[in-house]
Tab-separated table of C-alpha atoms and ligand atoms in Angstrom:
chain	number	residue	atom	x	y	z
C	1	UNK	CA	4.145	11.925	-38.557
C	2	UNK	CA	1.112	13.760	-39.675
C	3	UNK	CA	1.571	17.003	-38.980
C	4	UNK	CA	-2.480	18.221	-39.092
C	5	UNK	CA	-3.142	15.395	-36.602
C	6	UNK	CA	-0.462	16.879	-34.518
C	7	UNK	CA	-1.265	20.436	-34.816
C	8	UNK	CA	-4.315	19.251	-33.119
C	9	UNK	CA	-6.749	21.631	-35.550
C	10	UNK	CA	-9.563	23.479	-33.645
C	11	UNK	CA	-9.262	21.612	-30.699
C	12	UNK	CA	-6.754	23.789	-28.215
C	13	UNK	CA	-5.479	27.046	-28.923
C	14	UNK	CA	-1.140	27.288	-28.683
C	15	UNK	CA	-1.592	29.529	-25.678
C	16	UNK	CA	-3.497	26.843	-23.595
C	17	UNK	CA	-0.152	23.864	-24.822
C	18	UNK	CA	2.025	26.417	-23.911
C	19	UNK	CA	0.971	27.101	-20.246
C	20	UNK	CA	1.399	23.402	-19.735
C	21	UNK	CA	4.743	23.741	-21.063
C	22	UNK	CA	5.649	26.610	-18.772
C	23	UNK	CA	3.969	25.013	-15.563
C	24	UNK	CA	6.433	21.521	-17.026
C	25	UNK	CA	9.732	23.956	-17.038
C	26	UNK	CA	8.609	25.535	-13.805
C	27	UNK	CA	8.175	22.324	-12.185
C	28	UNK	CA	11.776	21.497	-13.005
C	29	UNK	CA	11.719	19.907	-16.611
C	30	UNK	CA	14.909	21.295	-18.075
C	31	UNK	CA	15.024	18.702	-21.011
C	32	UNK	CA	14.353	20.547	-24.051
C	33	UNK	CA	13.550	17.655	-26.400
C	34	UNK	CA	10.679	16.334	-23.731
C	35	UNK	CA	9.579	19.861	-23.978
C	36	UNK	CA	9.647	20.129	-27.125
C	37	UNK	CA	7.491	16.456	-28.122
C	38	UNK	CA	4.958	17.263	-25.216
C	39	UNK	CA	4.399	20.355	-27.001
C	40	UNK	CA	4.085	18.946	-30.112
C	41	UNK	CA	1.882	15.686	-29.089
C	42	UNK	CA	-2.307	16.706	-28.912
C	43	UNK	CA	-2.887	15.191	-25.836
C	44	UNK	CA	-6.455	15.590	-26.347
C	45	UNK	CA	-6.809	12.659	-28.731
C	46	UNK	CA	-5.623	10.064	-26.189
C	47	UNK	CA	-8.907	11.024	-24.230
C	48	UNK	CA	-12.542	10.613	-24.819
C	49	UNK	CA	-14.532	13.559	-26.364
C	50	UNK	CA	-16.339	14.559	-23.102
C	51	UNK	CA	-12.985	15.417	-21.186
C	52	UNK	CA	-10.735	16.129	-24.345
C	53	UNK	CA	-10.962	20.473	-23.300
C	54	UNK	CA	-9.126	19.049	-20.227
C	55	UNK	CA	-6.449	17.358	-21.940
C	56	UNK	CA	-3.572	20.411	-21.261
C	57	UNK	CA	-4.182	21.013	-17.881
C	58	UNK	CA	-1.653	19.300	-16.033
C	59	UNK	CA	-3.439	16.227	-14.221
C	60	UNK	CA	-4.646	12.827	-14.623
C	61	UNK	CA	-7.419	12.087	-16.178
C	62	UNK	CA	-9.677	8.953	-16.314
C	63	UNK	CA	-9.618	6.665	-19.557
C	64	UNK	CA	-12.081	3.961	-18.428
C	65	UNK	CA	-11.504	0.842	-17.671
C	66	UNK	CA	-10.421	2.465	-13.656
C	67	UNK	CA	-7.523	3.455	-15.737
C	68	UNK	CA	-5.698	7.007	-15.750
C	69	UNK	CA	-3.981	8.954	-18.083
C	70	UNK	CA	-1.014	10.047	-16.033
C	71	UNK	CA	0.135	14.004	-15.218
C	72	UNK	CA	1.960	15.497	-18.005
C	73	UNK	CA	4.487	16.406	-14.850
C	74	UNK	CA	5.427	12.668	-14.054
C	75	UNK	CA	5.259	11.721	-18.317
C	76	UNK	CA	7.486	14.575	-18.906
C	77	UNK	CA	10.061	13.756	-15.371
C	78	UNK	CA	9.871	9.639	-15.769
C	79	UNK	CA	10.921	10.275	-20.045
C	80	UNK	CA	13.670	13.118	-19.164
C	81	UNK	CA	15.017	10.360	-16.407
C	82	UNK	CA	14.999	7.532	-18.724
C	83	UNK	CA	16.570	9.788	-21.259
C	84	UNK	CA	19.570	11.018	-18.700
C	85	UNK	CA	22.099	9.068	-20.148
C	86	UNK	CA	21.711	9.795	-23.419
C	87	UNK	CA	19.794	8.618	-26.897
C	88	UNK	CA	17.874	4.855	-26.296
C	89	UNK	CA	17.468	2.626	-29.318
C	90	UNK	CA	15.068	0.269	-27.862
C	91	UNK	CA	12.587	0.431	-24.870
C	92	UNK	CA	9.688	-1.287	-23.337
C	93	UNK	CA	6.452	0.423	-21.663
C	94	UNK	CA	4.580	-1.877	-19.241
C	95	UNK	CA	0.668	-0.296	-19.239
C	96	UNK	CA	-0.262	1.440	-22.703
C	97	UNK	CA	-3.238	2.759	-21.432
C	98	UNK	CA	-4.367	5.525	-23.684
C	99	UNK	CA	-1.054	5.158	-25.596
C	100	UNK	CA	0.583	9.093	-24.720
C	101	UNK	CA	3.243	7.915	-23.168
C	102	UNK	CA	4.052	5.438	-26.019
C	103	UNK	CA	3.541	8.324	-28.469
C	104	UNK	CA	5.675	10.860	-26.593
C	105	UNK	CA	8.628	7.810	-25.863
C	106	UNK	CA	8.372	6.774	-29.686
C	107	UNK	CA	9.224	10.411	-30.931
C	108	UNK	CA	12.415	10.438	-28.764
C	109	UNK	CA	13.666	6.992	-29.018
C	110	UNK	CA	14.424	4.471	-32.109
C	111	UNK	CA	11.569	1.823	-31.084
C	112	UNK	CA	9.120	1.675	-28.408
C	113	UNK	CA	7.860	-2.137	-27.727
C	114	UNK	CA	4.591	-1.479	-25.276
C	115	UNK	CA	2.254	-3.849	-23.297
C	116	UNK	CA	-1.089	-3.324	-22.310
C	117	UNK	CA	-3.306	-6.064	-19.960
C	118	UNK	CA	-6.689	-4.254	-20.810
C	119	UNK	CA	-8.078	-5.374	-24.046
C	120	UNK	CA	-9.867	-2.527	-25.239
C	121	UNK	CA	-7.331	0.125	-24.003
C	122	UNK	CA	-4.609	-1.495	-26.185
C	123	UNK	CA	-6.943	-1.523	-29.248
C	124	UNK	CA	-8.370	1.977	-28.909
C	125	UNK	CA	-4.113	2.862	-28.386
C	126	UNK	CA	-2.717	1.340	-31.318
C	127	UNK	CA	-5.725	2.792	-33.330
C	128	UNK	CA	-4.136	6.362	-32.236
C	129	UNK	CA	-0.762	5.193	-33.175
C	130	UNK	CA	-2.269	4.342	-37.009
C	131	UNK	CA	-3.776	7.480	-37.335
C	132	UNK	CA	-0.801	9.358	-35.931
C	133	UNK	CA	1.197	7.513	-38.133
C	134	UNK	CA	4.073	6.384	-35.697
C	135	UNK	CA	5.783	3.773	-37.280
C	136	UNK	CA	8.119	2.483	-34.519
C	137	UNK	CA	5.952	1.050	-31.786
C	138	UNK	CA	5.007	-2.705	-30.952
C	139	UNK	CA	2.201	-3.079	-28.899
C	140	UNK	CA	0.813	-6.734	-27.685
C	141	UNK	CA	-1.682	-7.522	-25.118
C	142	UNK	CA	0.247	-8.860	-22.005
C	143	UNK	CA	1.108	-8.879	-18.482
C	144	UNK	CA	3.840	-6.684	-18.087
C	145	UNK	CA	5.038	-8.640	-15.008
C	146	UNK	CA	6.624	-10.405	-17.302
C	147	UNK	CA	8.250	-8.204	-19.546
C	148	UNK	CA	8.069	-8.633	-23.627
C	149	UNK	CA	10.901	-11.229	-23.269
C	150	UNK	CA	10.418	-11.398	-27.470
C	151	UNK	CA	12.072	-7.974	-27.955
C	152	UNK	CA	14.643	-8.336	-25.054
C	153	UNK	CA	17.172	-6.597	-24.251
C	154	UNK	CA	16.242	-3.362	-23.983
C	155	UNK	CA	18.097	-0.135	-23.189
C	156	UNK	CA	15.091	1.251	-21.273
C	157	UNK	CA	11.761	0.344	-19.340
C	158	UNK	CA	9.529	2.096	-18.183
C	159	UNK	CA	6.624	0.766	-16.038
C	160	UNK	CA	3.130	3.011	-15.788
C	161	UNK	CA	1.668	0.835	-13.432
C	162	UNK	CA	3.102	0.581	-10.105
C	163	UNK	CA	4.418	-3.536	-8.560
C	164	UNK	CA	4.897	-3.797	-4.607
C	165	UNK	CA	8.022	-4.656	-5.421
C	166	UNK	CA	10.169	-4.753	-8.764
C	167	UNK	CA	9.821	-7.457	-10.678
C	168	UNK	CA	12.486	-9.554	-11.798
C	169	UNK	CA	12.006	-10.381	-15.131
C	170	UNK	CA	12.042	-6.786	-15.647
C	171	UNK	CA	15.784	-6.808	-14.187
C	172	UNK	CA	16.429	-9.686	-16.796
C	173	UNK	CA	15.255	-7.752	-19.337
C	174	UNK	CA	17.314	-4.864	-19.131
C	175	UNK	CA	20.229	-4.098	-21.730
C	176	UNK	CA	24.153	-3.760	-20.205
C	177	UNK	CA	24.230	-0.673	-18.971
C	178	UNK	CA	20.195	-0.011	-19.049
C	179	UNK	CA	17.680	1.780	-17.218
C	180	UNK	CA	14.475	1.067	-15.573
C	181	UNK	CA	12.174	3.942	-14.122
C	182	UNK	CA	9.400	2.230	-11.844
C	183	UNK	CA	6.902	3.680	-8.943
C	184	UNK	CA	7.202	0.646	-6.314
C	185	UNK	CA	5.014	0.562	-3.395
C	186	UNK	CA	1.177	0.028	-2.751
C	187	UNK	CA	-1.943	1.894	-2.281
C	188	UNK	CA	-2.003	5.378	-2.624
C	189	UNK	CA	1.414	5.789	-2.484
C	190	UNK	CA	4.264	4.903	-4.285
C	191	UNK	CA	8.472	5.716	-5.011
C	192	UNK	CA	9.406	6.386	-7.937
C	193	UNK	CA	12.706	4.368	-8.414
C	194	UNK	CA	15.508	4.092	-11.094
C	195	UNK	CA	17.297	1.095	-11.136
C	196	UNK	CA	20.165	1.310	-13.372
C	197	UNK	CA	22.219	-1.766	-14.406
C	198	UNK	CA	26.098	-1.411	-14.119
C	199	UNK	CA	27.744	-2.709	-17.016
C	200	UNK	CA	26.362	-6.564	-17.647
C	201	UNK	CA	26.402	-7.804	-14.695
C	202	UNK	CA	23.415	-8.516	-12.503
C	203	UNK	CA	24.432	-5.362	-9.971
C	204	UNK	CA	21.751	-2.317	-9.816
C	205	UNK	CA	22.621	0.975	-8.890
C	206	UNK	CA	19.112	2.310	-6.839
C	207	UNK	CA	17.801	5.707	-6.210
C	208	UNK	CA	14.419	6.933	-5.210
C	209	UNK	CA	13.223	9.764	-7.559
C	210	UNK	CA	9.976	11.232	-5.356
C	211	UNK	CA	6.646	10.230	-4.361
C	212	UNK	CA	4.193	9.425	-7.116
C	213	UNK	CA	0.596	7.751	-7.081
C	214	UNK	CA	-0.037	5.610	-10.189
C	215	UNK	CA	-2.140	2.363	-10.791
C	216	UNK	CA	-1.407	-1.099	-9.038
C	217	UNK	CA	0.653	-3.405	-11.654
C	218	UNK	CA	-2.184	-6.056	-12.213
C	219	UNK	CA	-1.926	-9.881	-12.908
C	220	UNK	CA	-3.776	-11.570	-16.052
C	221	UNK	CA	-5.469	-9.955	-18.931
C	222	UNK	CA	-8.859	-8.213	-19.205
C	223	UNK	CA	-10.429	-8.716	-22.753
T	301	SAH	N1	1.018	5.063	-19.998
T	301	SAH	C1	-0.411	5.202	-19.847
T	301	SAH	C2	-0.826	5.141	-18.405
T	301	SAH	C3	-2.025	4.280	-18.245
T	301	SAH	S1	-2.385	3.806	-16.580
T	301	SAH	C4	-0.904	6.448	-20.555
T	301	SAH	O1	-0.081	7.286	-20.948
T	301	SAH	O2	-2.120	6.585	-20.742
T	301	SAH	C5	-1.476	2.289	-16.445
T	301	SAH	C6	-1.875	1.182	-17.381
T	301	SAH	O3	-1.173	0.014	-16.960
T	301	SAH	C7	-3.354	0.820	-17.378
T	301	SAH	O4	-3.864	0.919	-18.675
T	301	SAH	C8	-3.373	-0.620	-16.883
T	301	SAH	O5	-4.365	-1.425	-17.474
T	301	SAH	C9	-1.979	-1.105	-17.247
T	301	SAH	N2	-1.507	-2.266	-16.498
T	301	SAH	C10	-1.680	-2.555	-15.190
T	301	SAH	N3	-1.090	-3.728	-14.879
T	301	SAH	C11	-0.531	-4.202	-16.036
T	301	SAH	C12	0.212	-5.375	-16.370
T	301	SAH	N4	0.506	-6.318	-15.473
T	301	SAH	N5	0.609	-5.520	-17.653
T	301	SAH	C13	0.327	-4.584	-18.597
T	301	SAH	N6	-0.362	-3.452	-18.342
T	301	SAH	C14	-0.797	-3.262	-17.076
């Protein structure tokens, strides 16, 4: 990875990245390694240049498009969840949006396979990967209803945009023993959920993580 890119030159100053990292560990982030790759990753280059001096404060922040950058809180608890059973070789993203969580995911795990149903949001994100230089990240423009059935199994997914209800191909998708971290619900509201399969069988174990508000999982493709 290129480390000038990541040092973020000129734009934020280390005390400002490491507030957000305190406010992370105070929220209850005890994962060192998430720590450690939010630090690391300039969030300010996965935003336009008008809001780019907000990128470290610890909120969402719009991306166009009615899209949102999520909270570094919920990037840093939903990656620390997925990560709870140990190292991942391969997992999926549904909703690429500005591509941060996809950059964040692909520095802890062997491959990250993402899928984005906004045109221009996927191209401006896998322009960011290039110039970040992350090597181990597929991105396609999709519905993520559906899964990336192409790169299936997978040993984690991890959904950005929030279905009424989970949806099964997702289940399908999922590697023995794999994990999915989803917000479910509608509106303004949402749980977070972790479904986790047992063994390979087509059981679920189910628990509900905390409130969140994220996007509504959309059908189609916007080019
Ligand atoms: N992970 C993103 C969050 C972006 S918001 C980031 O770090 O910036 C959620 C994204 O999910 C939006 O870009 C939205 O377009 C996308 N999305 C919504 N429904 C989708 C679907 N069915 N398939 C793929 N992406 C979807």
């Amino acid at each position: 990875m290129n480390s000038i890119e990541l040092a973020g030159v000129g734009m934020t100053s280390q005390r400002t990245r490491e507030r957000l990292i305190q406010r992370l560990i105070d929220q209850g982030i005890s994962s060192q390694a998430v720590l450690d790759v939010i630090r690391m990753t300039p969030r300010h280059i996965f935003l336009d240049q008008a809001l780019s001096h907000r990128a470290y404060e610890d909120t969402a922040l719009p991306i166009g498009y009615s899209q949102t950058l999520s909270q570094p809180y919920i990037v840093a608890r939903m990656t620390e969840i997925l990560l709870s059973g140990g190292p991942l070789k391969k997992v999926l993203e549904i909703g690429t949006g500005s591509g941060y969580q996809t950059t964040i995911l692909s520095q802890l795990v062997t491959e990250v396979c993402t899928v984005e149903r906004i045109e221009p949001l996927l191209k401006k994100a896998t322009d960011r990967f290039r110039r970040l230089g992350l090597k181990n990240i597929s991105a396609e423009l999709s519905d993520g209803s559906f899964g990336w059935d192409k790169h299936a199994p997978y040993d984690g997914i991890i959904t950005t945009a929030a279905p009424q209800t989970v949806p099964e191909e997702l289940l399908r998708q999922m590697a023995p023993n794999g994990i999915l971290v989803i917000p479910v619900g509608n509106g303004q509201s949402q749980d977070l959920r972790v479904l986790k399969r047992v063994g390979d069988s087509s059981e679920f174990d189910e628990e509900i993580v905390e409130k969140v508000k994220f996007v509504p999982l959309l059908g189609g493709l916007s080019r």
